[in-house]
CSV table of C-alpha atoms and ligand atoms in Angstrom, one decimal:
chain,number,residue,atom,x,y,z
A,1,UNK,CA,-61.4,-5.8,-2.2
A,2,UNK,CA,-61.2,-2.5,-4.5
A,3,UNK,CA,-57.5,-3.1,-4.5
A,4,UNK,CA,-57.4,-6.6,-5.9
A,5,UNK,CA,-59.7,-4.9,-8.8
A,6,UNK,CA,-57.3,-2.4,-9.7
A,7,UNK,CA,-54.7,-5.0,-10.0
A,8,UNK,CA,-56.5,-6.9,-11.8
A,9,UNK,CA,-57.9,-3.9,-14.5
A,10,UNK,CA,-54.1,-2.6,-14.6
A,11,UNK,CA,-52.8,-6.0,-15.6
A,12,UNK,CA,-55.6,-6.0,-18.3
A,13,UNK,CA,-54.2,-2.2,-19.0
A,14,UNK,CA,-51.2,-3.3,-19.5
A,15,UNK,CA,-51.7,-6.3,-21.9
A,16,UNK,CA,-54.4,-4.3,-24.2
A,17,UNK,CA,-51.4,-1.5,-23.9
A,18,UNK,CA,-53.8,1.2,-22.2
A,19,UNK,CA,-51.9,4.0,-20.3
A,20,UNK,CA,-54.8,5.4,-18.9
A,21,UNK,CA,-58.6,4.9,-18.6
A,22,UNK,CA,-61.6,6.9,-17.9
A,23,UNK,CA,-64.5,5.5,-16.3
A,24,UNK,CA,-67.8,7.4,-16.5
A,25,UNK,CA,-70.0,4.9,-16.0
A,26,UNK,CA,-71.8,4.8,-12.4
A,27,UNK,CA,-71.6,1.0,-12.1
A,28,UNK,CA,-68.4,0.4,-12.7
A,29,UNK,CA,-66.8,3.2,-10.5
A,30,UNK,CA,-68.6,1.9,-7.9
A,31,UNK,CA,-67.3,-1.7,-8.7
A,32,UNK,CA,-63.8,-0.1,-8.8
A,33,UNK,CA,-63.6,2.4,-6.4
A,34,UNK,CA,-66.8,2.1,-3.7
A,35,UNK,CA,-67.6,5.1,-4.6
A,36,UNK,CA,-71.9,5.0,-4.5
A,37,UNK,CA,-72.7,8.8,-5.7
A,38,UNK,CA,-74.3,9.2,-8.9
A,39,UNK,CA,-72.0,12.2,-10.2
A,40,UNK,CA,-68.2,11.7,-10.6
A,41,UNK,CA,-65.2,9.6,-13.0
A,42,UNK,CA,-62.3,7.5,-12.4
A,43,UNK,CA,-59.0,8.2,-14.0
A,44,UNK,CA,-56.8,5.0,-14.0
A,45,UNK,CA,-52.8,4.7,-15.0
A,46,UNK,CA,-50.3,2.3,-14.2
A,47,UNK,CA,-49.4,4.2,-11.3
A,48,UNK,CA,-52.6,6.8,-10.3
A,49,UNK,CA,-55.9,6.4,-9.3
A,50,UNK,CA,-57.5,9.6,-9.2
A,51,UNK,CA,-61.3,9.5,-8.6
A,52,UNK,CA,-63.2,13.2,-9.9
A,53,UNK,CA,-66.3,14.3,-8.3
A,54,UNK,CA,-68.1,17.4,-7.4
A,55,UNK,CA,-68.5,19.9,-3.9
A,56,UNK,CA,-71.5,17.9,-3.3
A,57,UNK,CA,-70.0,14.7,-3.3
A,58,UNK,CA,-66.5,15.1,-1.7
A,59,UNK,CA,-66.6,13.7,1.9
A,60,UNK,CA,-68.7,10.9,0.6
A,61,UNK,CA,-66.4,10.0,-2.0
A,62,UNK,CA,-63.0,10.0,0.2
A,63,UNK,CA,-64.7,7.8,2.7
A,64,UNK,CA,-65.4,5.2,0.0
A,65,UNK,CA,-62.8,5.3,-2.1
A,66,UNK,CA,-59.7,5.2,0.4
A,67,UNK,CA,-57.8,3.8,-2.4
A,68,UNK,CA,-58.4,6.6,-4.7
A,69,UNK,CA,-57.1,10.5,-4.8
A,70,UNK,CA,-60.3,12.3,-4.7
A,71,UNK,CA,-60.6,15.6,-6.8
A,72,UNK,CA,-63.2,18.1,-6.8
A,73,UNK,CA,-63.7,19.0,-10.3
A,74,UNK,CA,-65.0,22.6,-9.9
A,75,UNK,CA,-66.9,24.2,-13.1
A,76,UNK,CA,-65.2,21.5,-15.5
A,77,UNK,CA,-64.2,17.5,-15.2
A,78,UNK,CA,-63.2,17.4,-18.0
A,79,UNK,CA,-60.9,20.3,-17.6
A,80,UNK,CA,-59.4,18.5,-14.4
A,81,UNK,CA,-58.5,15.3,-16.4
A,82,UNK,CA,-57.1,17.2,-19.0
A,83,UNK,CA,-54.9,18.7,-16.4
A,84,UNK,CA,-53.9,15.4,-14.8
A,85,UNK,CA,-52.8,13.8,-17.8
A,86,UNK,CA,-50.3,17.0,-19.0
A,87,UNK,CA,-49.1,16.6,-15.3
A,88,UNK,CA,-48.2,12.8,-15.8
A,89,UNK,CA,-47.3,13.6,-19.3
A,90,UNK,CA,-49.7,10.8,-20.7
A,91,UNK,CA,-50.8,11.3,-24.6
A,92,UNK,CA,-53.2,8.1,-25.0
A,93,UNK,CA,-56.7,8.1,-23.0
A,94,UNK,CA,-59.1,5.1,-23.4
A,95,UNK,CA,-63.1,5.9,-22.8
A,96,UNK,CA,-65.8,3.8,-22.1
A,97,UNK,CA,-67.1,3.4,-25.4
A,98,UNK,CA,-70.2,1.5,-24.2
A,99,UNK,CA,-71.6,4.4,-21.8
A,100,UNK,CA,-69.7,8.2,-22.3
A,101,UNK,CA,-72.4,10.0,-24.6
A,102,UNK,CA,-71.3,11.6,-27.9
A,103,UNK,CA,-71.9,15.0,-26.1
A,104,UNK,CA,-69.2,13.9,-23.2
A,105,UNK,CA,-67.0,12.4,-25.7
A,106,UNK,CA,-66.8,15.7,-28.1
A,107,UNK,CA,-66.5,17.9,-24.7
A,108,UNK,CA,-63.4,15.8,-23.2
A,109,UNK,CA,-61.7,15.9,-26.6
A,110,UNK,CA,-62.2,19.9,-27.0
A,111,UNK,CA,-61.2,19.7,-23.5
A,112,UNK,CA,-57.3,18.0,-24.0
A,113,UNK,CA,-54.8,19.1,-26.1
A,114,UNK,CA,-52.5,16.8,-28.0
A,115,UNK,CA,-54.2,13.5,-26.6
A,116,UNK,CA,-55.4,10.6,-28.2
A,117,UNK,CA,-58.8,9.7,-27.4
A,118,UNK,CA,-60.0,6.1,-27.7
A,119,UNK,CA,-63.1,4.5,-26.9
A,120,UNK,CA,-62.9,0.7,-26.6
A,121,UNK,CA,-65.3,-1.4,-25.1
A,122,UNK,CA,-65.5,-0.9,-21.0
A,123,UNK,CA,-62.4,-3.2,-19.4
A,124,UNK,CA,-64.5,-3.1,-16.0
A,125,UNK,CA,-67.8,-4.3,-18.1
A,126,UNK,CA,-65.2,-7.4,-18.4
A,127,UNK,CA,-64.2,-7.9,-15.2
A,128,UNK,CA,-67.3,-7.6,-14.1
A,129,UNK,CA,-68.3,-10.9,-16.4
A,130,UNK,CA,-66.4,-13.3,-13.3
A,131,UNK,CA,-67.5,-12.6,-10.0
A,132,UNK,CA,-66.1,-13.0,-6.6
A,133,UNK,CA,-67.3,-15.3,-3.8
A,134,UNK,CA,-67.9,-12.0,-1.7
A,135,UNK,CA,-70.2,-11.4,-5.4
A,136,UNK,CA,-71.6,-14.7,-5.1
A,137,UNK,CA,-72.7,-14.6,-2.2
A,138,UNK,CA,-74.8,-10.9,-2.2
A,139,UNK,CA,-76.4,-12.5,-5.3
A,140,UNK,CA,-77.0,-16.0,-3.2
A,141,UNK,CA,-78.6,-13.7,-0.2
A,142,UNK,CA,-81.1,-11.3,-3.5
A,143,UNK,CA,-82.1,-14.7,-4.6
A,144,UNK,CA,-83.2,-15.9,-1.0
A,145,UNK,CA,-85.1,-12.9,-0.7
A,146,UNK,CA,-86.7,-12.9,-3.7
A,147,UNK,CA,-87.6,-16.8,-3.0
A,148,UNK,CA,-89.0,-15.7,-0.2
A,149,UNK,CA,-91.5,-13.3,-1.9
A,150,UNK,CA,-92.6,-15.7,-4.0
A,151,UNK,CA,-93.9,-17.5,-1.0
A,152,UNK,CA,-95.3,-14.8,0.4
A,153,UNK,CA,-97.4,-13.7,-2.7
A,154,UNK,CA,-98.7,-17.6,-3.6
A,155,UNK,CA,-101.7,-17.1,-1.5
A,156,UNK,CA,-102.3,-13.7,-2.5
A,157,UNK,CA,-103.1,-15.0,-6.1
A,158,UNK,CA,-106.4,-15.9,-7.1
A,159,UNK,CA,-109.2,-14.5,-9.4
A,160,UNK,CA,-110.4,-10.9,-9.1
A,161,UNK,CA,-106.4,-9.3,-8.0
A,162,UNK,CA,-105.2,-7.3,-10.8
A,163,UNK,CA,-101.5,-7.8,-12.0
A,164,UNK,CA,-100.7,-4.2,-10.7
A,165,UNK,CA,-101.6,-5.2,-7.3
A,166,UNK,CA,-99.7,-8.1,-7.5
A,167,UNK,CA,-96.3,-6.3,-8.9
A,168,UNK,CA,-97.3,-3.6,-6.0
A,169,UNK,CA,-97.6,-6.6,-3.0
A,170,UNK,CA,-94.3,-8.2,-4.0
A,171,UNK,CA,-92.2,-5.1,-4.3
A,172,UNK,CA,-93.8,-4.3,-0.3
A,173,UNK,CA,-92.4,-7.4,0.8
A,174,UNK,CA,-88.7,-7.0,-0.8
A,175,UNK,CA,-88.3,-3.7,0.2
A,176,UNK,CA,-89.9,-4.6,3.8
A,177,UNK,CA,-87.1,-7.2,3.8
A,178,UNK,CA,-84.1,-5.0,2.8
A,179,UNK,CA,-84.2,-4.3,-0.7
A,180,UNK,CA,-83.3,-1.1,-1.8
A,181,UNK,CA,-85.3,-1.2,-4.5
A,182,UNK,CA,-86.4,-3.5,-7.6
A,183,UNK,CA,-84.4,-4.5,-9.9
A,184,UNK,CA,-86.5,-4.3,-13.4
A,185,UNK,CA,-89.9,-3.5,-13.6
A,186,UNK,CA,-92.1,-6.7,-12.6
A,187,UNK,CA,-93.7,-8.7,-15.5
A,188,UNK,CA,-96.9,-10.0,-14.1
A,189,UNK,CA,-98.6,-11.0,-17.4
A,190,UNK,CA,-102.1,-13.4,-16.8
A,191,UNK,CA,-104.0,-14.9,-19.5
A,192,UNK,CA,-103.3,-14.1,-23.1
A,193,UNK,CA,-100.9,-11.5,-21.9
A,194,UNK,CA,-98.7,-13.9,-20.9
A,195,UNK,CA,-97.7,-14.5,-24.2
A,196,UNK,CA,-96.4,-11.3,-24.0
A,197,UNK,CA,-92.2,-11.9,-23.3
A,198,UNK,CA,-91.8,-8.5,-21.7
A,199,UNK,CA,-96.0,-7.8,-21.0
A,200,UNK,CA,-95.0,-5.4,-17.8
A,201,UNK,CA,-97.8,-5.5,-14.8
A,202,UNK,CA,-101.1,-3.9,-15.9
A,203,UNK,CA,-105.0,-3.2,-15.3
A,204,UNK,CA,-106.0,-6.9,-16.0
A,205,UNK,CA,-107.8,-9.2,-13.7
A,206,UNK,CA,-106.2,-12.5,-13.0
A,207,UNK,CA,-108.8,-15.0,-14.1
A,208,UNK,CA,-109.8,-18.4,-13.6
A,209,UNK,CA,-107.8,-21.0,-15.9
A,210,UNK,CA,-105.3,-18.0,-16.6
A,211,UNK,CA,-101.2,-18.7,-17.0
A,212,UNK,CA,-99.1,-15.9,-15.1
A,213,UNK,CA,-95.9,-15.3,-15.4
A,214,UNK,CA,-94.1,-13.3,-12.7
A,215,UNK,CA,-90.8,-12.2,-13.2
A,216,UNK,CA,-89.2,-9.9,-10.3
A,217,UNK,CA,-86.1,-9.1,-8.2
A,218,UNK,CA,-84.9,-6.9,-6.2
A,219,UNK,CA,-81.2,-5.1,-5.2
A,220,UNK,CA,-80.0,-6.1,-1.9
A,221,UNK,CA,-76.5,-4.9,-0.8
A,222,UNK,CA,-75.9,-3.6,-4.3
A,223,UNK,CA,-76.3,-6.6,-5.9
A,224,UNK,CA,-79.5,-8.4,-8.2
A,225,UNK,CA,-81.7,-10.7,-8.5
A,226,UNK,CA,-84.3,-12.2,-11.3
A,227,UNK,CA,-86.4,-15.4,-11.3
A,228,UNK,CA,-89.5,-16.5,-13.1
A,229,UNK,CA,-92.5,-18.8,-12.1
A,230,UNK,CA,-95.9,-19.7,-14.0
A,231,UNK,CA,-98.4,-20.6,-12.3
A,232,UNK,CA,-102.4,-21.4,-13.0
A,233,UNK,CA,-105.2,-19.9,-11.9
A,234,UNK,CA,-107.8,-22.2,-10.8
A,235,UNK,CA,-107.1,-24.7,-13.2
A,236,UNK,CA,-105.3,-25.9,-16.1
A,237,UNK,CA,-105.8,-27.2,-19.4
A,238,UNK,CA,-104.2,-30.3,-20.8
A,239,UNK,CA,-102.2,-27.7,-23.2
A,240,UNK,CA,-100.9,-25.5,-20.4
A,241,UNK,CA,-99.7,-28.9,-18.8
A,242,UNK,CA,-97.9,-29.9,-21.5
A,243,UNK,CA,-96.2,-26.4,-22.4
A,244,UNK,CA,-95.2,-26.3,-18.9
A,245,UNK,CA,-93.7,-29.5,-18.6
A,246,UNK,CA,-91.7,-28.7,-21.8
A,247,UNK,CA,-90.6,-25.5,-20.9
A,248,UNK,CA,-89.4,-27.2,-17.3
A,249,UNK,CA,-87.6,-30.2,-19.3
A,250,UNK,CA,-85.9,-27.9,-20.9
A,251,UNK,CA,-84.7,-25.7,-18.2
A,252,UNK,CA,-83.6,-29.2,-16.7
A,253,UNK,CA,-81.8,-30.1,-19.6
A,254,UNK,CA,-79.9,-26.5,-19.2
A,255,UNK,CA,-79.2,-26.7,-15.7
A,256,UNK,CA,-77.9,-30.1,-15.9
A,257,UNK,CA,-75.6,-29.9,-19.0
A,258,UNK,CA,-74.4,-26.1,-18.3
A,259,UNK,CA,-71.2,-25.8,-17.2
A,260,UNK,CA,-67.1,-23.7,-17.5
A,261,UNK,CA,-66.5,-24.4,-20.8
A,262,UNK,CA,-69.2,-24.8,-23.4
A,263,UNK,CA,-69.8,-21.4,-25.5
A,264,UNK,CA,-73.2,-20.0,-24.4
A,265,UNK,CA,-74.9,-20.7,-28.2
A,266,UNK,CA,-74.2,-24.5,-26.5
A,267,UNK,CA,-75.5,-23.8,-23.6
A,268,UNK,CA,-78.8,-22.1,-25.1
A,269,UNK,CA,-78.7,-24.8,-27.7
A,270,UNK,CA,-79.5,-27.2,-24.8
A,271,UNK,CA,-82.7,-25.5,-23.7
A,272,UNK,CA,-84.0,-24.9,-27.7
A,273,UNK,CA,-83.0,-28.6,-28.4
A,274,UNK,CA,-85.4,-30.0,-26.0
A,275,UNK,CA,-88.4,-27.4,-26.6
A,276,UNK,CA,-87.5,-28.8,-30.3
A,277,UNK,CA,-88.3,-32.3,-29.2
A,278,UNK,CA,-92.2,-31.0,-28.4
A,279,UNK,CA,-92.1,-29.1,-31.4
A,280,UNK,CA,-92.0,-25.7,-29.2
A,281,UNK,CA,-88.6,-24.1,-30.3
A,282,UNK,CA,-90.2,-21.5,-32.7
A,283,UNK,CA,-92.0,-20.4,-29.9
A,284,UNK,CA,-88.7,-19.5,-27.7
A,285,UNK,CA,-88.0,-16.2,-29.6
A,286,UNK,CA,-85.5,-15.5,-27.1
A,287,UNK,CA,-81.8,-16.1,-25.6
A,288,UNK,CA,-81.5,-18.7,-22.8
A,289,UNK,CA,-80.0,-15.7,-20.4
A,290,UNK,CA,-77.9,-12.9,-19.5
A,291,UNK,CA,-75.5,-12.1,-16.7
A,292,UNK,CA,-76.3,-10.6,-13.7
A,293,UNK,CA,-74.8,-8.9,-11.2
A,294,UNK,CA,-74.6,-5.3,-10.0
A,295,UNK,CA,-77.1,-4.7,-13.2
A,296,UNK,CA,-79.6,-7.1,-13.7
A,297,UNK,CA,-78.6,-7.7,-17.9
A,298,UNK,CA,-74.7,-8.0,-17.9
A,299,UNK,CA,-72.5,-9.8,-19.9
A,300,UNK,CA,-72.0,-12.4,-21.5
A,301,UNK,CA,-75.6,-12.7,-23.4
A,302,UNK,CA,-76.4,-16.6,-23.0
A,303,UNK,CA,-78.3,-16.9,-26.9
A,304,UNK,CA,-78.0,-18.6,-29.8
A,305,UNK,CA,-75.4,-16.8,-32.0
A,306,UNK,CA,-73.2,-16.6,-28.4
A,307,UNK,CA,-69.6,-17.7,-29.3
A,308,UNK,CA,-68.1,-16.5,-25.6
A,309,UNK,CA,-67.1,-19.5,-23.3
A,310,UNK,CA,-68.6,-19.7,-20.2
A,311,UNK,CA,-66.4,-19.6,-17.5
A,312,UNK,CA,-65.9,-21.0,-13.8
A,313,UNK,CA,-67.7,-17.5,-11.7
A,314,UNK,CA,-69.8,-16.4,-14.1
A,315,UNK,CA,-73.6,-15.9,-12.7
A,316,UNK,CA,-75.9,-16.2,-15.6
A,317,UNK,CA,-80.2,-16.9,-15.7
A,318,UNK,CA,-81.0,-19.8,-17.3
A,319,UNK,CA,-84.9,-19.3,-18.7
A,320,UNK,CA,-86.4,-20.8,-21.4
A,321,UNK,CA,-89.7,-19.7,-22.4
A,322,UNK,CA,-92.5,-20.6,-24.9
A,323,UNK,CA,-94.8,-18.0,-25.7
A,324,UNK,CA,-98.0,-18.8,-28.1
A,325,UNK,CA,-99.8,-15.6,-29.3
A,326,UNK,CA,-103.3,-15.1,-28.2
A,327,UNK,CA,-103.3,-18.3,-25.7
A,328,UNK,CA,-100.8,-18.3,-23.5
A,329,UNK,CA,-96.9,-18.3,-22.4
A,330,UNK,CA,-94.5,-20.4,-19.7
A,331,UNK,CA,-91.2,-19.1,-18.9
A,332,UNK,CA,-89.2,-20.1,-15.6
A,333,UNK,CA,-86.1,-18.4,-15.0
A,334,UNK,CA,-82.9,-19.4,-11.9
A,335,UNK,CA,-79.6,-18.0,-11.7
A,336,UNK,CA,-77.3,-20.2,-11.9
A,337,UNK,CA,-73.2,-20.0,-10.9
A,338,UNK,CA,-70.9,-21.8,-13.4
A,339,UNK,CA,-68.7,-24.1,-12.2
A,340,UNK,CA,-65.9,-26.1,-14.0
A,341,UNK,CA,-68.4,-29.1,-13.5
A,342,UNK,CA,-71.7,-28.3,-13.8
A,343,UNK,CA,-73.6,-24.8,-12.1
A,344,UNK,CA,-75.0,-24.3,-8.4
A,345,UNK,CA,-78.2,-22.6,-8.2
A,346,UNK,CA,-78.7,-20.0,-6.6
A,347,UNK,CA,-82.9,-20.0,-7.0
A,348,UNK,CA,-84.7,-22.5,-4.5
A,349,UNK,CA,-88.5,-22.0,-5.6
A,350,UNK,CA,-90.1,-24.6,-6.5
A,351,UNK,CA,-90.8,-25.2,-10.2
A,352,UNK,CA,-93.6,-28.4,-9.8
A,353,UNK,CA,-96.6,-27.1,-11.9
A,354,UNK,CA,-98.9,-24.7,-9.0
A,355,UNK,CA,-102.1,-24.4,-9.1
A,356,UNK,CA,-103.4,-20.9,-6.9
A,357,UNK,CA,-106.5,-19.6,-6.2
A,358,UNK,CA,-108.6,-22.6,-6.6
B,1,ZN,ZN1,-86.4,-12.2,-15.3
B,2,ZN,ZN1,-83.7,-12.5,-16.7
């Protein structure tokens, strides 16, 4: 698996004329290497793969990452990779530009002597963007679970249950289930605070005729999941109805239309298009989706000013939303796989308008 990658990365190396990279990010080295410790960076060439950690992390480290020389980096890492490159007599190093901190960056230079330090945009941050079927699948088996939670805390909604509780209950059942942990902080927002976009769990009671929106996932087997449902409490008004309906026509409209090919400012397009057709689109004040994989917000960004294509393995959330201040918001989010003709979805919960509680 780790060795199709680093074919893959050193072809890219090659084309972009990189002789050698440094990952620093923990993400990625784990995507490239295996390697799960939280301390540690890769060193990439044409022909090396050298993976730098620390005393603590040794044994660990040469058990996942067979395919990698692992080097223990004693009082200074950057010292070691300065060493390595004189050794292989390589005079052009390319950084993470998205993750290595100024502090890092300044250190490494003082570290190396007549080598060029360039920080470009992560290559691995672009692999990432297509993922495999082995991919897929983990984030085919997070979405399950997470279905399954939503199931579970259906009944436990009703009147009087604060939205802490509720973020509380649901994490209980994912990690029960085999999470290793959650994958964002829940946004259970209920009443006027779910006109709130982000409005993470808090003190309030859920209420009769309230909207909530509860968006959660989880990490299972290293990779995420995210989905959305509104539901009513008690009741609904003829407003909520029809905001929810939109919001859901819209989503449709997405899901059916997306597919490899269209730029994501089309694919968002389709979602704002149809909340335009109720009049609603000023009240979608954000992008359609985002990637998600081994991080929950990867790229590409699915929004309006989006020029990348999508592209057959790309796992993006589809989730329009209409949020109207002091009253009340809908959003309902699935992840979706892109396909050359159309997307699979990977979320199964149901999205007919729910009443709980009542
Ligand atoms: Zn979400
Ligand atoms: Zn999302």
């Amino acid at each position: 698996m780790t060795i199709g990658r680093l074919a893959v990365l050193r072809s890219l190396m090659s084309i972009k004329k990189l002789e050698a990279t440094l990952f620093s990010n923990p993400v990625n080295i784990a995507y490239l290497s295996g390697f799960t410790g939280t301390a540690g960076c890769l060193l990439i060439t044409a022909e090396k793969s050298y993976l730098f950690t620390d005393f603590r992390y040794l044994l660990q480290a040469q058990n996942e990452a067979t395919e990698f020389t692992v080097v223990d980096v004693g009082q200074s890492a950057w010292h070691k990779v300065a060493d390595s490159l004189a050794l292989l007599g390589i005079n052009l190093l390319s950084v993470e530009a998205d993750h290595l901190t100024v502090d890092s960056y300044h250190r490494l230079a003082a570290a190396l002597s007549g080598v060029t330090v360039n920080a470009v945009p992560s290559l691995a941050t672009e692999l990432r963007r297509i993922k495999s079927f082995e991919e897929q699948a983990a984030l085919e088996a997070a979405a399950l679970l997470t279905d399954r939670a939503f199931v579970h805390i259906l009944p436990y909604l009703r009147a009087g249950v604060r939205e802490k509780d509720v973020a509380l209950e649901l994490e209980f059942f994912l990690r029960r289930h085999g999470a290793a942990a959650v994958s964002f902080q829940f946004i259970i927002a209920s009443g006027h605070r779910s006109a709130l976009p982000h409005g993470v769990a808090g003190d309030k009671l859920l209420s009769h005729g309230d909207a909530v929106v509860l968006d959660f996932g989880c990490i299972l087997n290293g990779y995420c999941s995210d989905m959305t449902r509104t539901v009513f409490v008690g009741s609904f008004s003829k407003r909520q109805q029809q905001v929810y309906h939109a919001v859901l026509a819209a989503q449709e409209r997405a899901l059916a239309q997306i597919r490899a090919g269209i730029t994501c400012g089309e694919a968002d397009a389709l979602a704002r298009d149809a909340l335009a057709e109720h009049s609603l689109a000023a009240y979608f004040g954000h992008g359609l989706g985002h990637g998600l994989g081994r991080e929950v917000h990867e790229a590409p960004k699915v929004s309006a000013a989006g020029n990348e294509l999508l592209t057959a393995g790309m796992v993006i959330t589809v989730e329009p939303g209409v949020y109207l201040d002091g009253e009340f918001g809908v959003r309902l989010e699935d992840v979706v796989v892109v396909e050359e003709k159309g997307t699979r979805n990977l979320t199964q919960s149901a999205k007919d308008l729910q009443v709980v509680g009542a």
